[in-house]
Short mmCIF file of C-alpha atoms in Angstrom, two decimals:
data_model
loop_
_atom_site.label_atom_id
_atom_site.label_comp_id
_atom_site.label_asym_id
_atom_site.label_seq_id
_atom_site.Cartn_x
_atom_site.Cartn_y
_atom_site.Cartn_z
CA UNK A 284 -8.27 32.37 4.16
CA UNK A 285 -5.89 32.31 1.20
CA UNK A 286 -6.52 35.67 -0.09
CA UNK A 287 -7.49 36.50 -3.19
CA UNK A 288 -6.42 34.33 -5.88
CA UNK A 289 -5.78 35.32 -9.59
CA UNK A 290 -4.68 32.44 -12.21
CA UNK A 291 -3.08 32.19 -14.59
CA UNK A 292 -0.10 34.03 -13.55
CA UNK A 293 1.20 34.50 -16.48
CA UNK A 294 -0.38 34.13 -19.79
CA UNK A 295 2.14 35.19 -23.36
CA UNK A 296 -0.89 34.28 -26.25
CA UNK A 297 -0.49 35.76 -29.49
CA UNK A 298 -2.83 38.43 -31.48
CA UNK A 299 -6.40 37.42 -31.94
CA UNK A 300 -6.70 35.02 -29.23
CA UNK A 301 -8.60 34.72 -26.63
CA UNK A 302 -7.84 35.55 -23.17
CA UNK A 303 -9.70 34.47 -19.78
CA UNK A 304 -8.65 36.07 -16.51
CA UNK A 305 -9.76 34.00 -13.08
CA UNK A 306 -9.94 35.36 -9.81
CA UNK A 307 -11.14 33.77 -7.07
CA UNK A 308 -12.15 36.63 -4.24
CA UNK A 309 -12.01 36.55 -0.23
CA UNK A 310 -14.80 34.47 1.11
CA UNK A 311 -17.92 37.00 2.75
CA UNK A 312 -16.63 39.61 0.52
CA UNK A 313 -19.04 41.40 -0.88
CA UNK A 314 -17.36 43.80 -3.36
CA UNK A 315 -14.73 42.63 -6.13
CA UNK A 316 -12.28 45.09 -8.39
CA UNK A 317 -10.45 44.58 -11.37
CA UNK A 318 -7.60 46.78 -12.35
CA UNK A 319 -4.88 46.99 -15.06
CA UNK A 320 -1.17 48.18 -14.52
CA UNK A 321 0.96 49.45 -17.04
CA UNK A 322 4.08 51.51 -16.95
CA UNK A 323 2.45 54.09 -19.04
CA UNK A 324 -0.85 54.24 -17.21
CA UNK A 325 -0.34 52.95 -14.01
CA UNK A 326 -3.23 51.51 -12.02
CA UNK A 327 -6.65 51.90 -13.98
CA UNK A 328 -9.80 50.44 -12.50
CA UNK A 329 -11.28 48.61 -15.07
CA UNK A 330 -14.54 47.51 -13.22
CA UNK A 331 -16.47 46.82 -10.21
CA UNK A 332 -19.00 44.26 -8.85
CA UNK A 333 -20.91 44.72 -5.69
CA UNK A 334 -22.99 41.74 -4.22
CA UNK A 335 -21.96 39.61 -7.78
CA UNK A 336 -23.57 42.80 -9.93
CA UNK A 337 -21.39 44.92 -12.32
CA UNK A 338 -21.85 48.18 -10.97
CA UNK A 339 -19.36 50.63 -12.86
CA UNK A 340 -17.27 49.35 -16.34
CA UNK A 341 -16.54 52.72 -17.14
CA UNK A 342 -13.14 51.83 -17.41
CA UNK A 343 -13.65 48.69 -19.66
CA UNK A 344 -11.70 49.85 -22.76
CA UNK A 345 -13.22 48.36 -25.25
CA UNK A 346 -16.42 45.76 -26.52
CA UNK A 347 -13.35 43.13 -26.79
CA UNK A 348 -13.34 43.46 -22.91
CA UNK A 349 -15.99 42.25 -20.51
CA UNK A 350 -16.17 40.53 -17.13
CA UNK A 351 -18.25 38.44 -15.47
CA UNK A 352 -19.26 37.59 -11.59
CA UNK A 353 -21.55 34.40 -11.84
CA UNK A 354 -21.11 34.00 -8.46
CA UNK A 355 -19.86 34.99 -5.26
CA UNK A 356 -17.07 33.10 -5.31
CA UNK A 357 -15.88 33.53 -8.78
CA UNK A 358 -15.09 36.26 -11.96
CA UNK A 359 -13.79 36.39 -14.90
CA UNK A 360 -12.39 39.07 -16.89
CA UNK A 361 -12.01 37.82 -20.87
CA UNK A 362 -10.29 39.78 -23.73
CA UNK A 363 -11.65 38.39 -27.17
CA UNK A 364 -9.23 39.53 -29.42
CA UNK A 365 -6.51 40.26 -27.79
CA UNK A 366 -3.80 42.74 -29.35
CA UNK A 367 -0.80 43.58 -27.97
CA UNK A 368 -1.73 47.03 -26.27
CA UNK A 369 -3.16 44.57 -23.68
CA UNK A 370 0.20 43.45 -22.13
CA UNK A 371 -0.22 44.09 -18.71
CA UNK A 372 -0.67 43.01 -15.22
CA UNK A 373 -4.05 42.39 -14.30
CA UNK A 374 -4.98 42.60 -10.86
CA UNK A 375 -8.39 41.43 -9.07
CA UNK A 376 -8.80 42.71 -4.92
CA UNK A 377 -11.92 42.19 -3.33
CA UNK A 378 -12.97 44.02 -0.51
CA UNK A 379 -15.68 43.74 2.36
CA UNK A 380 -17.93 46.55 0.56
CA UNK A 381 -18.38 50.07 1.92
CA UNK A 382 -22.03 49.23 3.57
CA UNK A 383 -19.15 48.05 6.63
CA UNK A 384 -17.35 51.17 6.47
CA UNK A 385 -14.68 52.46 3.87
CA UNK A 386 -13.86 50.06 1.03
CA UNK A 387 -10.59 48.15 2.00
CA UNK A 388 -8.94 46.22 -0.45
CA UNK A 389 -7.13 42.66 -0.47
CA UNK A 390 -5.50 42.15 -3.93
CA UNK A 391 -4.37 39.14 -5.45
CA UNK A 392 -0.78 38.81 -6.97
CA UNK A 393 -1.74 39.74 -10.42
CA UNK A 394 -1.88 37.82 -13.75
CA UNK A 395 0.68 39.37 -16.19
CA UNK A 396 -0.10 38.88 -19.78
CA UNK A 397 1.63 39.48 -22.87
CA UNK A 398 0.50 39.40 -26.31
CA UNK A 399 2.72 38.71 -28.96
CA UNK B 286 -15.54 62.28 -9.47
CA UNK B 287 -12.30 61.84 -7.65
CA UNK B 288 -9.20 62.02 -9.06
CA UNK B 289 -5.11 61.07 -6.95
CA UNK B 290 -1.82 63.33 -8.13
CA UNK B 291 1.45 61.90 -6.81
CA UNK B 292 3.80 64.06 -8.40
CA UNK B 293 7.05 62.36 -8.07
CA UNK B 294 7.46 58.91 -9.72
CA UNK B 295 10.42 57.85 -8.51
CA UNK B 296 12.00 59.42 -5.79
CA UNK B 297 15.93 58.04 -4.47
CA UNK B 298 16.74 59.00 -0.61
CA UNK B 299 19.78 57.32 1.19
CA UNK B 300 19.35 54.76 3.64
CA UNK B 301 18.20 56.06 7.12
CA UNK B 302 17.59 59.47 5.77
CA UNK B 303 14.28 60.75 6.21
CA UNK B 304 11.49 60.54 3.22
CA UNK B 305 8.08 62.28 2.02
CA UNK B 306 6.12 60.93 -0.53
CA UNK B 307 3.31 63.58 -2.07
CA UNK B 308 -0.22 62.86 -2.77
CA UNK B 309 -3.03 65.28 -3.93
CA UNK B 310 -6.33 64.55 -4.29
CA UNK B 311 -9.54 66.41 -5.29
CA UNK B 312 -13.14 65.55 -4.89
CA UNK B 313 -16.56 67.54 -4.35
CA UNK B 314 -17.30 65.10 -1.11
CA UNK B 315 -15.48 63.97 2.05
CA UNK B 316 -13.25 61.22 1.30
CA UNK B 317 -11.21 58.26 2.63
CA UNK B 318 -7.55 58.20 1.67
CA UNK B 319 -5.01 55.17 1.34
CA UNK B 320 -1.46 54.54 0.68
CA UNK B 321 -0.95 50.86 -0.42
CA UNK B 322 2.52 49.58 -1.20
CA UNK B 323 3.65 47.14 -3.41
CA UNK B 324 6.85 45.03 -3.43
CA UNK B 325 8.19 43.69 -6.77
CA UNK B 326 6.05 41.13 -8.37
CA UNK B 327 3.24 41.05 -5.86
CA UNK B 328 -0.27 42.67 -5.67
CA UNK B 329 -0.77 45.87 -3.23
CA UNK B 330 -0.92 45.81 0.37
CA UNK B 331 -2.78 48.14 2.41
CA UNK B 332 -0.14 50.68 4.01
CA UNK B 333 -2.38 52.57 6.10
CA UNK B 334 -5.66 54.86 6.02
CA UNK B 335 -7.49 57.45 6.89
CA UNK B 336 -11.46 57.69 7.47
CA UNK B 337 -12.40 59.91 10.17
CA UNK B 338 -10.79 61.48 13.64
CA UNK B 339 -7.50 62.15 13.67
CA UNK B 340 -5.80 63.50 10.88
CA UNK B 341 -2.30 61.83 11.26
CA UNK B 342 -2.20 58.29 10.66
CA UNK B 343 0.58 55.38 11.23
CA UNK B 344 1.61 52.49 10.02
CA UNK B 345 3.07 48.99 12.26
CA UNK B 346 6.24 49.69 9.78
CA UNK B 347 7.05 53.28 11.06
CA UNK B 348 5.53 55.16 8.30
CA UNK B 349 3.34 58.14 8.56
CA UNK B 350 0.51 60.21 6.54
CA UNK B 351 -1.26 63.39 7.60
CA UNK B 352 -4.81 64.27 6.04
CA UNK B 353 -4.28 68.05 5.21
CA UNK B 354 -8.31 69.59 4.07
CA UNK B 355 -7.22 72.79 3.28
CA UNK B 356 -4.47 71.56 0.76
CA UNK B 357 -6.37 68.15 -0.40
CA UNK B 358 -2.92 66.38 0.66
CA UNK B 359 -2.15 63.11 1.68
CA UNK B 360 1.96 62.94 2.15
CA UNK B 361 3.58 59.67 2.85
CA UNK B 362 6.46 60.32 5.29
CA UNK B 363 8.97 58.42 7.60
CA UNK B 364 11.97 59.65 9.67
CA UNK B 365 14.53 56.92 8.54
CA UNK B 366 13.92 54.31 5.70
CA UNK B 367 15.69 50.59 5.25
CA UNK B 368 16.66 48.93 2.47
CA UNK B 369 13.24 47.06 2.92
CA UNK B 370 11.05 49.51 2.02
CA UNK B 371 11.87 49.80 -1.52
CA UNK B 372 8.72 49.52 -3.17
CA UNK B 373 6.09 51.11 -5.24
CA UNK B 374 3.59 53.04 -2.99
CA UNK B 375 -0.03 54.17 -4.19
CA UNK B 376 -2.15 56.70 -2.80
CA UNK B 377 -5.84 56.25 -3.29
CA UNK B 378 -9.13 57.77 -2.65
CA UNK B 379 -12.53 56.97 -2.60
CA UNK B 380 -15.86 58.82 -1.98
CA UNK B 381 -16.62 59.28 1.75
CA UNK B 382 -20.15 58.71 1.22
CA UNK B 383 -19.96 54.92 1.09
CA UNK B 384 -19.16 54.65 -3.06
CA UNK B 385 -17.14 51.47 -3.36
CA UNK B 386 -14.75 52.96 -6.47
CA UNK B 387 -11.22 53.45 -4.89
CA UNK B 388 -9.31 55.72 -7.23
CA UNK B 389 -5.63 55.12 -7.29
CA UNK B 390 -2.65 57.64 -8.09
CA UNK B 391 0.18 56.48 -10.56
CA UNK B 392 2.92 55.54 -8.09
CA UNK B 393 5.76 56.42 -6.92
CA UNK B 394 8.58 54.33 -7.04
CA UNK B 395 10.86 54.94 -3.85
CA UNK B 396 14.36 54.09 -4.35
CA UNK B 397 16.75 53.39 -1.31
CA UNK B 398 20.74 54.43 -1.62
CA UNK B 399 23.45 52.63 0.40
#
């Protein structure tokens, strides 16, 4: 398998547009994560899907965030607008799912954004 | 709800000198607890864990972590460090009683002196 894989790598856009996050999870994985990294923060779990459902977005900051998990195979993670607080790196991991034991997660290499 | 303290955010040791990273954690249930590491400009790899049995734990790169109940601690350690493992290493937690949210601390940033 190729891991997880997270486009675009890098994304610079400018305030008020539109930003789409890919990632592309660990086939038979059940459970998929998306975090956010800052310097300030550190690593803050945005939110979860188990079995393609959104199970916790508590960490969603805002309505200008949302995700998506159409399928097993696929999620997206949009920012509509974007401001510049949103420079970050954005990870996605995916991760068996606890039902096989504890939650171990595979990460992708990250998509960093920044927002003029 | 769980929650991951590592104290130190950077912390500089000279090479082959012995190191301890710190991580608290608090939670009302049992938990599982994780150090991940992560190299510059990649994602996090899993370090090593801690579910059940025995309460020291090792990794296949000479690194070390005891689970400590009584003090909610998770320490990172290993006798002599290389150049190599400068990284950014992540403890993390999540709820024992099969909750898929992992929890992760802010880092620590381990620096390595020649």
């Amino acid at each position: 398998d190729a891991g997880v894989i997270q486009s675009p790598r890098h994304e610079v856009t400018e305030m008020g547009q539109e930003v789409t996050l890919r990632c592309k999870p660990i086939s038979g994985h059940n459970s998929l994560f998306w975090y956010r990294q800052t310097m300030m923060r550190g690593l803050e779990l945005l939110i979860y899907f188990n079995n393609n459902v959104p199970i916790d977005d508590s960490g969603m900051p805002e309505d200008r965030f949302s995700a998506k998990m159409p399928n097993a195979s696929f999620s997206t993670l949009k920012i509509q607008p974007s401001e510049p607080r949103d420079s970050a790196v954005y990870f996605c991991a995916s991760s068996p799912g606890s039902s096989s034991g504890a939650n171990v997660l595979t990460f992708g290499a990250g998509s960093r954004l920044t927002v003029l | 709800a769980q929650s991951v303290t590592q104290l130190d955010s950077q912390v500089p040791v000279f090479e082959e000198a012995p190191v301890e990273l710190r991580c608290n954690y608090s939670s009302s249930v049992s938990v599982y607890l994780f150090w991940y590491v992560q190299y510059p400009n990649q994602g996090l790899q899993l370090l090593l864990k801690y579910l059940s049995g025995s309460t020291l734990v090792e990794s296949i790169n000479g690194f070390e972590a005891e689970f400590n109940k009584s003090q909610t601690s998770f320490h990172l350690r290993k006798p002599s460090v290389h150049i190599s493992d400068t990284a950014e290493y992540f403890c993390a937690v999540s709820a024992g009683n099969r909750d898929d949210k992992i929890i992760f601390g802010k880092g620590t940033r381990l620096h390595i002196l020649p």
